């Protein structure tokens, strides 16, 4: 059943929330479990639909997957299957993360091409080129990438044209079992990728340079299963920080790692927020209306593209004008038209959005187009006069476990209802 969020704007969000494990880490750890025969356990796994999709994909590959309360065990057979079907890959792009592990482990993989989505076209060229550099052969056939390396992979020097998160992950999870040394220059440095690297090291991989633009991987003959706890979700934590500032609220965010959110927190401070470290997270307080903030999204440690919709929503009600530049995904301004339905004054020119802040938005029905755009629209609904309906809530559910319950606990007038 398709559902929507019903938000009555005006509440000042106050109280405490707990951030769960990072979706974009847990999914990649699950795929990387394929690298070792036996039972791997991953903890602090968020309760979201994408985890079930990855579990289904791994089950189809012959693994036995058991899920408990925020944990999952994956029992990997000696020879897993090699095909990731389109019906799963189209639902969740992170499915392509099985490509590197399968080619490294069993010398073959057939993974459906994910195609574009609501935030833009998303190529696989860096993933494929990287695997080819390691000695794999790859071609596209009937909508699938067919990759093989019957004689195993061989370490190579690889330079990425752009520090793609997904490509770095697929190359890293292949190189750990390649013969010899692989270097990845211009590698992604996202905290989720560091988490994946530490997971691989706990399986016996030899990796240097995690969190820097140059990864050095010494291939090993085999890896062993592990037990690992996923890092906290920095995008969910960041979303709560924006919610506090936009609603002139006061939220203590348990589990938030300020070191993963340096730039977003700096920007929120310049908007007027008071941010303090707590024992296990951060507290974000705001008095009055935020000042506008100019932001350019960039790969980590730049400002995360996944928090760009929240920045646009904040600027829509801020004091002043702002320019937000999107440098990572070309289609990510699509949701701006929905914000304009709430009265936001925004014009888009290429990858720049100019926003003129107004004191209050005006509630209306809008639709979520992807996870983060949906969350940005919910935040906008919280600061709109009257009722905002955010259709297609399933997008938001993919990234925010118990979103409605958490918003309610902070005092928001939010509920979920069936779409008409
Ligand atoms: C991941 C995150 C996503 C986040 C993004 C950037 C997951 C499941 N998703 O996506 O939430 O917004 O990182 O932080 O972890 N590109 C190519 N060719 C390639 C690979 C990428 O042209 O082979 C381009 C993409 O089209 C995009 C840019 O590189 O414009 C960045 O993509 P990438 O870093 O790979 O993002 P994802 O891993 O897909």
CSV table of C-alpha atoms and ligand atoms in Angstrom, one decimal:
chain,number,residue,atom,x,y,z
A,1,UNK,CA,0.0,0.0,0.0
A,2,UNK,CA,1.4,3.4,-1.0
A,3,UNK,CA,1.5,5.8,1.9
A,4,UNK,CA,2.2,9.5,2.4
A,5,UNK,CA,3.2,11.8,5.3
A,6,UNK,CA,0.7,14.3,6.6
A,7,UNK,CA,2.5,17.2,8.3
A,8,UNK,CA,0.9,20.0,10.2
A,9,UNK,CA,3.6,22.7,10.2
A,10,UNK,CA,4.6,25.0,13.1
A,11,UNK,CA,6.1,22.8,15.8
A,12,UNK,CA,9.5,23.5,17.3
A,13,UNK,CA,11.3,20.2,17.4
A,14,UNK,CA,12.7,19.4,20.9
A,15,UNK,CA,14.1,16.3,22.5
A,16,UNK,CA,16.3,13.4,21.7
A,17,UNK,CA,16.8,11.0,18.8
A,18,UNK,CA,19.1,8.1,18.2
A,19,UNK,CA,20.8,7.6,14.9
A,20,UNK,CA,20.9,4.1,13.5
A,21,UNK,CA,23.7,2.4,11.4
A,22,UNK,CA,24.4,3.9,8.0
A,23,UNK,CA,22.4,2.5,5.1
A,24,UNK,CA,25.2,3.2,2.7
A,25,UNK,CA,27.6,1.4,4.8
A,26,UNK,CA,25.6,-1.6,6.0
A,27,UNK,CA,24.5,-2.5,2.4
A,28,UNK,CA,28.1,-2.5,1.2
A,29,UNK,CA,29.3,-4.6,4.1
A,30,UNK,CA,26.6,-7.2,3.4
A,31,UNK,CA,27.7,-7.4,-0.3
A,32,UNK,CA,31.4,-7.6,0.8
A,33,UNK,CA,30.5,-10.6,3.1
A,34,UNK,CA,30.5,-12.6,-0.2
A,35,UNK,CA,34.3,-12.4,-0.1
A,36,UNK,CA,34.7,-15.1,2.6
A,37,UNK,CA,33.1,-18.6,3.0
A,38,UNK,CA,31.2,-18.9,6.3
A,39,UNK,CA,29.2,-16.8,8.7
A,40,UNK,CA,29.7,-13.1,8.9
A,41,UNK,CA,27.7,-11.0,11.3
A,42,UNK,CA,27.0,-7.3,10.8
A,43,UNK,CA,25.6,-5.2,13.7
A,44,UNK,CA,23.9,-1.8,13.9
A,45,UNK,CA,22.1,-2.5,10.7
A,46,UNK,CA,19.2,-0.1,10.1
A,47,UNK,CA,15.6,-1.4,9.9
A,48,UNK,CA,14.9,-0.3,6.3
A,49,UNK,CA,13.5,-2.0,3.2
A,50,UNK,CA,16.9,-1.8,1.3
A,51,UNK,CA,18.4,-4.3,3.8
A,52,UNK,CA,15.7,-6.8,2.9
A,53,UNK,CA,16.5,-6.3,-0.8
A,54,UNK,CA,20.2,-6.9,-0.2
A,55,UNK,CA,19.3,-10.0,1.9
A,56,UNK,CA,17.1,-11.3,-0.9
A,57,UNK,CA,19.9,-10.7,-3.4
A,58,UNK,CA,22.4,-12.6,-1.2
A,59,UNK,CA,19.9,-15.4,-0.7
A,60,UNK,CA,19.5,-15.8,-4.4
A,61,UNK,CA,23.3,-16.1,-4.6
A,62,UNK,CA,23.0,-19.1,-2.3
A,63,UNK,CA,23.7,-17.4,1.0
A,64,UNK,CA,21.7,-18.1,4.2
A,65,UNK,CA,20.7,-14.7,5.6
A,66,UNK,CA,19.2,-14.3,9.1
A,67,UNK,CA,18.1,-11.0,10.3
A,68,UNK,CA,17.5,-10.0,14.0
A,69,UNK,CA,17.1,-6.8,15.9
A,70,UNK,CA,19.5,-4.5,14.0
A,71,UNK,CA,21.8,-7.4,13.1
A,72,UNK,CA,22.2,-9.7,10.2
A,73,UNK,CA,24.2,-12.9,9.7
A,74,UNK,CA,25.2,-14.0,6.2
A,75,UNK,CA,26.4,-17.6,5.8
A,76,UNK,CA,28.2,-17.7,2.4
A,77,UNK,CA,28.6,-21.0,0.6
A,78,UNK,CA,32.0,-22.0,-0.9
A,79,UNK,CA,30.8,-21.2,-4.4
A,80,UNK,CA,28.1,-18.6,-4.4
A,81,UNK,CA,25.9,-17.9,-7.5
A,82,UNK,CA,27.0,-15.1,-9.9
A,83,UNK,CA,23.8,-13.3,-11.1
A,84,UNK,CA,22.2,-10.2,-9.7
A,85,UNK,CA,18.8,-9.9,-11.4
A,86,UNK,CA,17.3,-6.7,-12.8
A,87,UNK,CA,14.2,-6.9,-10.6
A,88,UNK,CA,16.4,-6.3,-7.5
A,89,UNK,CA,19.0,-4.0,-9.0
A,90,UNK,CA,16.4,-1.6,-10.3
A,91,UNK,CA,14.9,-1.3,-6.8
A,92,UNK,CA,18.2,-0.7,-5.2
A,93,UNK,CA,21.4,0.5,-7.0
A,94,UNK,CA,23.6,-0.7,-4.1
A,95,UNK,CA,23.0,-4.2,-5.6
A,96,UNK,CA,25.9,-3.5,-8.0
A,97,UNK,CA,28.2,-3.8,-5.0
A,98,UNK,CA,28.2,-7.6,-5.5
A,99,UNK,CA,30.1,-7.1,-8.7
A,100,UNK,CA,33.6,-6.7,-7.3
A,101,UNK,CA,33.3,-9.4,-4.6
A,102,UNK,CA,31.9,-12.0,-7.1
A,103,UNK,CA,34.6,-11.4,-9.8
A,104,UNK,CA,37.3,-11.6,-7.1
A,105,UNK,CA,35.9,-14.6,-5.4
A,106,UNK,CA,34.5,-16.9,-8.2
A,107,UNK,CA,35.9,-15.2,-11.3
A,108,UNK,CA,32.5,-14.3,-12.8
A,109,UNK,CA,29.5,-12.1,-12.3
A,110,UNK,CA,26.4,-11.0,-14.2
A,111,UNK,CA,24.9,-7.9,-12.7
A,112,UNK,CA,22.0,-6.0,-14.2
A,113,UNK,CA,22.7,-2.4,-15.3
A,114,UNK,CA,20.9,-0.2,-12.9
A,115,UNK,CA,20.0,2.5,-15.4
A,116,UNK,CA,19.3,6.2,-14.4
A,117,UNK,CA,17.2,7.4,-11.5
A,118,UNK,CA,15.6,10.5,-10.2
A,119,UNK,CA,18.8,12.1,-9.3
A,120,UNK,CA,20.4,11.7,-12.7
A,121,UNK,CA,22.2,9.3,-14.9
A,122,UNK,CA,24.6,7.1,-12.9
A,123,UNK,CA,27.2,5.4,-15.0
A,124,UNK,CA,29.2,2.2,-14.2
A,125,UNK,CA,32.1,3.1,-16.5
A,126,UNK,CA,34.6,3.6,-13.6
A,127,UNK,CA,33.6,0.4,-12.0
A,128,UNK,CA,34.1,-1.6,-15.2
A,129,UNK,CA,37.3,0.1,-16.2
A,130,UNK,CA,38.7,-0.5,-12.8
A,131,UNK,CA,37.9,-4.2,-12.9
A,132,UNK,CA,39.4,-4.4,-16.4
A,133,UNK,CA,42.6,-2.9,-15.1
A,134,UNK,CA,42.7,-5.7,-12.6
A,135,UNK,CA,42.6,-8.2,-15.5
A,136,UNK,CA,38.8,-8.9,-15.7
A,137,UNK,CA,37.0,-9.0,-19.0
A,138,UNK,CA,33.7,-7.2,-19.1
A,139,UNK,CA,31.0,-6.5,-21.6
A,140,UNK,CA,27.3,-5.5,-21.7
A,141,UNK,CA,24.7,-8.0,-22.9
A,142,UNK,CA,20.9,-7.8,-22.7
A,143,UNK,CA,21.0,-5.2,-20.0
A,144,UNK,CA,23.6,-7.0,-17.8
A,145,UNK,CA,27.3,-6.4,-17.2
A,146,UNK,CA,29.0,-9.8,-17.7
A,147,UNK,CA,32.4,-9.8,-16.1
A,148,UNK,CA,34.9,-12.7,-15.8
A,149,UNK,CA,38.4,-13.4,-14.6
A,150,UNK,CA,38.8,-17.1,-15.0
A,151,UNK,CA,42.5,-16.9,-14.0
A,152,UNK,CA,42.0,-14.5,-11.1
A,153,UNK,CA,42.7,-10.8,-10.8
A,154,UNK,CA,46.1,-9.1,-10.8
A,155,UNK,CA,47.0,-5.9,-8.9
A,156,UNK,CA,47.2,-2.7,-10.9
A,157,UNK,CA,47.6,1.1,-10.6
A,158,UNK,CA,44.2,2.6,-11.1
A,159,UNK,CA,43.3,6.3,-11.2
A,160,UNK,CA,39.7,7.3,-11.0
A,161,UNK,CA,38.5,10.3,-13.1
A,162,UNK,CA,36.2,11.2,-10.2
A,163,UNK,CA,36.2,9.9,-6.6
A,164,UNK,CA,33.1,7.8,-7.2
A,165,UNK,CA,32.0,6.0,-4.0
A,166,UNK,CA,30.5,3.0,-5.7
A,167,UNK,CA,33.5,2.5,-8.1
A,168,UNK,CA,36.0,2.8,-5.3
A,169,UNK,CA,34.0,0.2,-3.4
A,170,UNK,CA,33.8,-2.3,-6.3
A,171,UNK,CA,37.5,-1.9,-7.1
A,172,UNK,CA,38.5,-2.2,-3.5
A,173,UNK,CA,36.4,-5.3,-2.8
A,174,UNK,CA,37.9,-6.9,-5.9
A,175,UNK,CA,41.5,-5.9,-5.3
A,176,UNK,CA,41.7,-7.4,-1.8
A,177,UNK,CA,41.8,-10.9,-3.4
A,178,UNK,CA,43.9,-9.9,-6.5
A,179,UNK,CA,47.5,-11.1,-6.8
A,180,UNK,CA,50.0,-8.4,-5.9
A,181,UNK,CA,49.5,-4.7,-5.1
A,182,UNK,CA,46.7,-2.4,-6.3
A,183,UNK,CA,46.7,1.3,-5.9
A,184,UNK,CA,43.6,3.4,-6.3
A,185,UNK,CA,44.3,7.1,-6.9
A,186,UNK,CA,41.6,9.8,-6.5
A,187,UNK,CA,39.7,7.2,-4.4
A,188,UNK,CA,36.5,8.2,-2.5
A,189,UNK,CA,37.1,9.1,1.2
A,190,UNK,CA,33.6,8.9,2.5
A,191,UNK,CA,33.3,7.6,6.1
A,192,UNK,CA,31.1,4.7,4.7
A,193,UNK,CA,34.1,3.7,2.6
A,194,UNK,CA,36.4,3.8,5.6
A,195,UNK,CA,33.9,1.5,7.4
A,196,UNK,CA,34.0,-0.9,4.5
A,197,UNK,CA,37.8,-0.8,4.5
A,198,UNK,CA,37.9,-1.6,8.2
A,199,UNK,CA,35.4,-4.4,7.7
A,200,UNK,CA,37.7,-5.9,5.0
A,201,UNK,CA,40.8,-5.5,7.2
A,202,UNK,CA,38.9,-7.5,10.0
A,203,UNK,CA,38.4,-10.2,7.3
A,204,UNK,CA,42.2,-10.4,6.8
A,205,UNK,CA,42.6,-7.8,3.9
A,206,UNK,CA,45.7,-5.6,3.8
A,207,UNK,CA,44.7,-2.0,3.0
A,208,UNK,CA,46.6,1.2,3.6
A,209,UNK,CA,45.4,4.8,3.2
A,210,UNK,CA,41.8,4.5,4.2
A,211,UNK,CA,40.2,8.0,4.4
A,212,UNK,CA,42.9,9.4,2.0
A,213,UNK,CA,42.7,9.8,-1.8
A,214,UNK,CA,45.2,7.0,-2.3
A,215,UNK,CA,44.4,3.4,-1.3
A,216,UNK,CA,47.1,0.7,-1.4
A,217,UNK,CA,45.9,-2.8,-1.3
A,218,UNK,CA,48.1,-5.9,-0.9
A,219,UNK,CA,46.1,-8.8,-2.2
A,220,UNK,CA,45.7,-11.9,-0.1
A,221,UNK,CA,44.8,-15.4,-1.1
A,222,UNK,CA,41.7,-15.7,1.0
A,223,UNK,CA,39.6,-13.8,3.6
A,224,UNK,CA,37.8,-15.1,6.6
A,225,UNK,CA,34.3,-14.2,8.0
A,226,UNK,CA,34.0,-11.4,10.6
A,227,UNK,CA,31.8,-9.7,13.1
A,228,UNK,CA,31.5,-5.9,12.6
A,229,UNK,CA,29.4,-3.0,13.8
A,230,UNK,CA,28.3,-0.5,11.2
A,231,UNK,CA,29.1,3.2,11.7
A,232,UNK,CA,26.3,5.7,12.4
A,233,UNK,CA,24.4,7.2,9.5
A,234,UNK,CA,25.9,10.7,9.0
A,235,UNK,CA,23.2,11.7,6.5
A,236,UNK,CA,20.4,10.8,9.0
A,237,UNK,CA,22.3,12.6,11.8
A,238,UNK,CA,22.7,15.6,9.4
A,239,UNK,CA,19.0,15.6,8.6
A,240,UNK,CA,18.1,15.9,12.3
A,241,UNK,CA,20.6,18.8,12.7
A,242,UNK,CA,18.9,20.6,9.8
A,243,UNK,CA,15.4,19.9,11.3
A,244,UNK,CA,16.5,21.5,14.6
A,245,UNK,CA,17.8,24.6,12.9
A,246,UNK,CA,14.8,25.0,10.5
A,247,UNK,CA,12.2,24.6,13.3
A,248,UNK,CA,14.2,26.8,15.8
A,249,UNK,CA,14.4,23.7,17.9
A,250,UNK,CA,16.7,21.9,20.2
A,251,UNK,CA,17.6,18.3,19.4
A,252,UNK,CA,20.2,16.0,21.0
A,253,UNK,CA,21.3,13.5,18.4
A,254,UNK,CA,22.7,10.4,20.0
A,255,UNK,CA,25.2,8.5,17.9
A,256,UNK,CA,26.0,11.4,15.6
A,257,UNK,CA,29.7,11.5,14.7
A,258,UNK,CA,30.6,15.2,14.4
A,259,UNK,CA,33.9,14.3,12.7
A,260,UNK,CA,31.9,12.9,9.8
A,261,UNK,CA,29.8,16.1,9.5
A,262,UNK,CA,32.4,18.9,9.8
A,263,UNK,CA,31.3,21.0,6.9
A,264,UNK,CA,27.5,20.6,7.4
A,265,UNK,CA,27.8,21.6,11.1
A,266,UNK,CA,30.1,24.5,10.2
A,267,UNK,CA,27.4,25.7,7.7
A,268,UNK,CA,24.7,25.3,10.3
A,269,UNK,CA,26.7,27.3,12.8
A,270,UNK,CA,27.0,30.1,10.3
A,271,UNK,CA,23.2,29.9,9.9
A,272,UNK,CA,23.1,30.7,13.7
A,273,UNK,CA,22.9,27.3,15.3
A,274,UNK,CA,24.6,26.5,18.6
A,275,UNK,CA,26.2,23.1,18.3
A,276,UNK,CA,27.8,21.3,21.2
A,277,UNK,CA,29.3,17.9,21.6
A,278,UNK,CA,27.6,15.5,24.0
A,279,UNK,CA,28.9,12.2,25.4
A,280,UNK,CA,27.7,10.2,22.5
A,281,UNK,CA,26.7,12.7,19.8
A,282,UNK,CA,25.7,16.3,19.4
A,283,UNK,CA,23.1,18.8,20.5
A,284,UNK,CA,21.8,21.3,17.9
A,285,UNK,CA,19.9,24.4,19.1
A,286,UNK,CA,18.5,27.4,17.3
A,287,UNK,CA,16.8,30.6,18.4
A,288,UNK,CA,14.8,32.4,15.8
A,289,UNK,CA,15.1,32.3,12.0
A,290,UNK,CA,18.3,30.9,10.4
A,291,UNK,CA,20.5,33.0,8.2
A,292,UNK,CA,20.9,31.8,4.5
A,293,UNK,CA,23.9,29.7,3.7
A,294,UNK,CA,25.7,29.2,0.4
A,295,UNK,CA,26.7,25.6,-0.3
A,296,UNK,CA,28.5,23.7,-3.0
A,297,UNK,CA,28.3,19.9,-2.9
A,298,UNK,CA,31.4,17.9,-3.4
A,299,UNK,CA,32.8,14.4,-2.6
A,300,UNK,CA,33.8,13.9,1.0
A,301,UNK,CA,35.2,15.9,2.9
A,302,UNK,CA,33.1,18.4,0.9
A,303,UNK,CA,29.5,19.1,1.6
A,304,UNK,CA,27.5,15.9,1.0
A,305,UNK,CA,25.1,15.9,-2.0
A,306,UNK,CA,22.7,13.8,0.1
A,307,UNK,CA,22.1,16.8,2.4
A,308,UNK,CA,21.6,19.2,-0.5
A,309,UNK,CA,17.8,19.0,-0.4
A,310,UNK,CA,17.9,19.9,3.3
A,311,UNK,CA,20.1,23.0,2.5
A,312,UNK,CA,17.6,24.2,-0.1
A,313,UNK,CA,14.7,23.7,2.3
A,314,UNK,CA,16.5,25.6,5.0
A,315,UNK,CA,17.4,28.5,2.6
A,316,UNK,CA,13.7,28.6,1.5
A,317,UNK,CA,12.8,29.9,4.9
A,318,UNK,CA,16.1,31.6,5.9
A,319,UNK,CA,16.8,35.3,6.2
A,320,UNK,CA,18.6,36.3,3.0
A,321,UNK,CA,19.5,34.9,-0.4
A,322,UNK,CA,21.6,31.9,-1.1
A,323,UNK,CA,23.2,30.0,-4.0
A,324,UNK,CA,23.4,26.2,-3.8
A,325,UNK,CA,25.6,24.4,-6.3
A,326,UNK,CA,25.3,20.7,-7.1
A,327,UNK,CA,28.5,19.2,-8.4
A,328,UNK,CA,27.8,15.5,-7.9
A,329,UNK,CA,24.5,14.5,-9.5
A,330,UNK,CA,23.1,16.5,-12.4
A,331,UNK,CA,19.4,15.7,-11.8
A,332,UNK,CA,19.3,16.4,-8.1
A,333,UNK,CA,17.3,19.7,-8.4
A,334,UNK,CA,14.2,17.9,-9.7
A,335,UNK,CA,12.5,18.2,-6.3
A,336,UNK,CA,12.9,22.0,-6.4
A,337,UNK,CA,9.6,22.1,-8.3
A,338,UNK,CA,7.9,20.4,-5.4
A,339,UNK,CA,9.3,23.0,-3.0
A,340,UNK,CA,8.1,25.8,-5.2
A,341,UNK,CA,4.6,24.3,-4.7
A,342,UNK,CA,5.1,25.2,-1.0
A,343,UNK,CA,5.8,28.8,-2.0
A,344,UNK,CA,9.6,28.6,-2.0
A,345,UNK,CA,11.3,31.2,-4.2
A,346,UNK,CA,13.9,29.3,-6.1
A,347,UNK,CA,15.3,29.5,-9.6
A,348,UNK,CA,17.6,26.9,-11.1
A,349,UNK,CA,20.2,27.5,-13.8
A,350,UNK,CA,22.2,24.4,-14.7
A,351,UNK,CA,23.8,23.2,-11.5
A,352,UNK,CA,23.1,26.3,-9.5
A,353,UNK,CA,20.0,27.1,-7.5
A,354,UNK,CA,19.3,30.6,-6.3
A,355,UNK,CA,17.0,30.8,-3.3
A,356,UNK,CA,15.4,33.9,-1.8
A,357,UNK,CA,14.3,33.1,1.8
A,358,UNK,CA,10.8,33.9,2.9
A,359,UNK,CA,9.5,33.8,6.5
A,360,UNK,CA,7.1,30.9,6.0
A,361,UNK,CA,6.1,28.3,3.4
A,362,UNK,CA,2.5,27.4,2.7
A,363,UNK,CA,1.4,23.7,3.1
A,364,UNK,CA,0.4,21.8,-0.1
A,365,UNK,CA,0.5,18.3,-1.5
A,366,UNK,CA,3.9,17.4,-2.9
A,367,UNK,CA,5.7,14.2,-4.0
A,368,UNK,CA,9.0,12.6,-2.9
A,369,UNK,CA,11.2,11.7,-5.9
A,370,UNK,CA,14.0,10.0,-4.0
A,371,UNK,CA,15.1,9.4,-0.4
A,372,UNK,CA,16.8,12.7,0.4
A,373,UNK,CA,14.5,14.9,-1.6
A,374,UNK,CA,11.6,13.3,0.3
A,375,UNK,CA,13.3,14.0,3.7
A,376,UNK,CA,13.9,17.6,2.5
A,377,UNK,CA,10.2,18.0,1.7
A,378,UNK,CA,9.2,16.7,5.1
A,379,UNK,CA,11.5,19.3,6.8
A,380,UNK,CA,9.9,22.0,4.6
A,381,UNK,CA,6.4,20.7,5.6
A,382,UNK,CA,7.4,21.2,9.3
A,383,UNK,CA,8.0,24.9,8.6
A,384,UNK,CA,4.9,25.4,6.3
A,385,UNK,CA,1.7,27.0,7.5
A,386,UNK,CA,-1.1,24.4,7.4
A,387,UNK,CA,-1.0,20.9,6.0
A,388,UNK,CA,1.6,19.4,3.8
A,389,UNK,CA,1.2,15.9,2.3
A,390,UNK,CA,4.4,14.3,1.1
A,391,UNK,CA,3.3,11.5,-1.3
A,392,UNK,CA,5.4,8.4,-2.1
A,393,UNK,CA,6.6,8.0,1.5
A,394,UNK,CA,8.3,4.7,0.5
A,395,UNK,CA,11.3,6.7,-0.9
A,396,UNK,CA,11.9,8.3,2.5
A,397,UNK,CA,11.4,4.9,4.3
A,398,UNK,CA,14.4,3.6,2.4
A,399,UNK,CA,16.7,5.9,4.3
A,400,UNK,CA,15.0,6.9,7.6
A,401,UNK,CA,13.9,4.1,9.9
A,402,UNK,CA,10.9,5.0,12.1
A,403,UNK,CA,10.9,8.6,10.7
A,404,UNK,CA,7.3,9.4,11.7
A,405,UNK,CA,7.8,8.0,15.3
A,406,UNK,CA,11.0,9.9,15.8
A,407,UNK,CA,9.4,13.2,14.5
A,408,UNK,CA,6.4,12.6,16.8
A,409,UNK,CA,8.7,12.1,19.8
A,410,UNK,CA,10.3,15.5,19.0
A,411,UNK,CA,6.8,17.1,19.1
A,412,UNK,CA,6.0,17.3,15.4
A,413,UNK,CA,2.5,16.9,14.2
A,414,UNK,CA,3.2,14.2,11.6
A,415,UNK,CA,1.4,11.0,10.7
A,416,UNK,CA,1.4,8.4,8.0
A,417,UNK,CA,-1.8,7.8,6.0
A,418,UNK,CA,-2.8,5.8,2.9
A,419,UNK,CA,-2.5,7.6,-0.4
A,420,UNK,CA,-5.7,8.2,-2.2
B,1,LIG,C1,26.7,6.9,-3.3
B,1,LIG,C2,25.6,7.0,-2.3
B,1,LIG,C3,24.7,8.2,-2.6
B,1,LIG,C4,25.6,9.4,-2.6
B,1,LIG,C5,26.8,9.3,-3.5
B,1,LIG,C6,27.7,10.4,-3.5
B,1,LIG,C7,25.1,4.7,-2.0
B,1,LIG,C8,24.1,3.5,-2.1
B,1,LIG,N1,24.8,5.8,-2.5
B,1,LIG,O1,26.2,6.8,-4.6
B,1,LIG,O2,23.7,8.3,-1.6
B,1,LIG,O3,24.8,10.5,-3.0
B,1,LIG,O4,27.5,8.1,-3.2
B,1,LIG,O5,28.2,10.6,-2.2
B,1,LIG,O6,26.1,4.5,-1.3
B,1,LIG,N2,29.8,8.2,-12.0
B,1,LIG,C9,30.2,7.9,-13.3
B,1,LIG,N3,30.7,6.7,-13.6
B,1,LIG,C10,30.8,5.7,-12.7
B,1,LIG,C11,30.5,6.0,-11.3
B,1,LIG,C12,30.0,7.2,-11.0
B,1,LIG,O7,30.1,8.8,-14.1
B,1,LIG,O8,31.2,4.6,-13.1
B,1,LIG,C13,29.3,9.5,-11.6
B,1,LIG,C14,27.9,9.5,-11.2
B,1,LIG,O9,27.0,9.6,-12.3
B,1,LIG,C15,27.8,10.7,-10.3
B,1,LIG,C16,29.1,10.8,-9.6
B,1,LIG,O10,30.0,10.0,-10.4
B,1,LIG,O11,27.6,11.9,-11.1
B,1,LIG,C17,29.2,10.3,-8.2
B,1,LIG,O12,28.7,9.0,-8.1
B,1,LIG,P1,29.2,8.0,-7.0
B,1,LIG,O13,30.1,8.6,-6.1
B,1,LIG,O14,29.6,6.7,-7.7
B,1,LIG,O15,27.8,7.7,-6.2
B,1,LIG,P2,27.2,6.3,-5.8
B,1,LIG,O16,28.2,5.4,-5.3
B,1,LIG,O17,26.3,5.9,-7.0
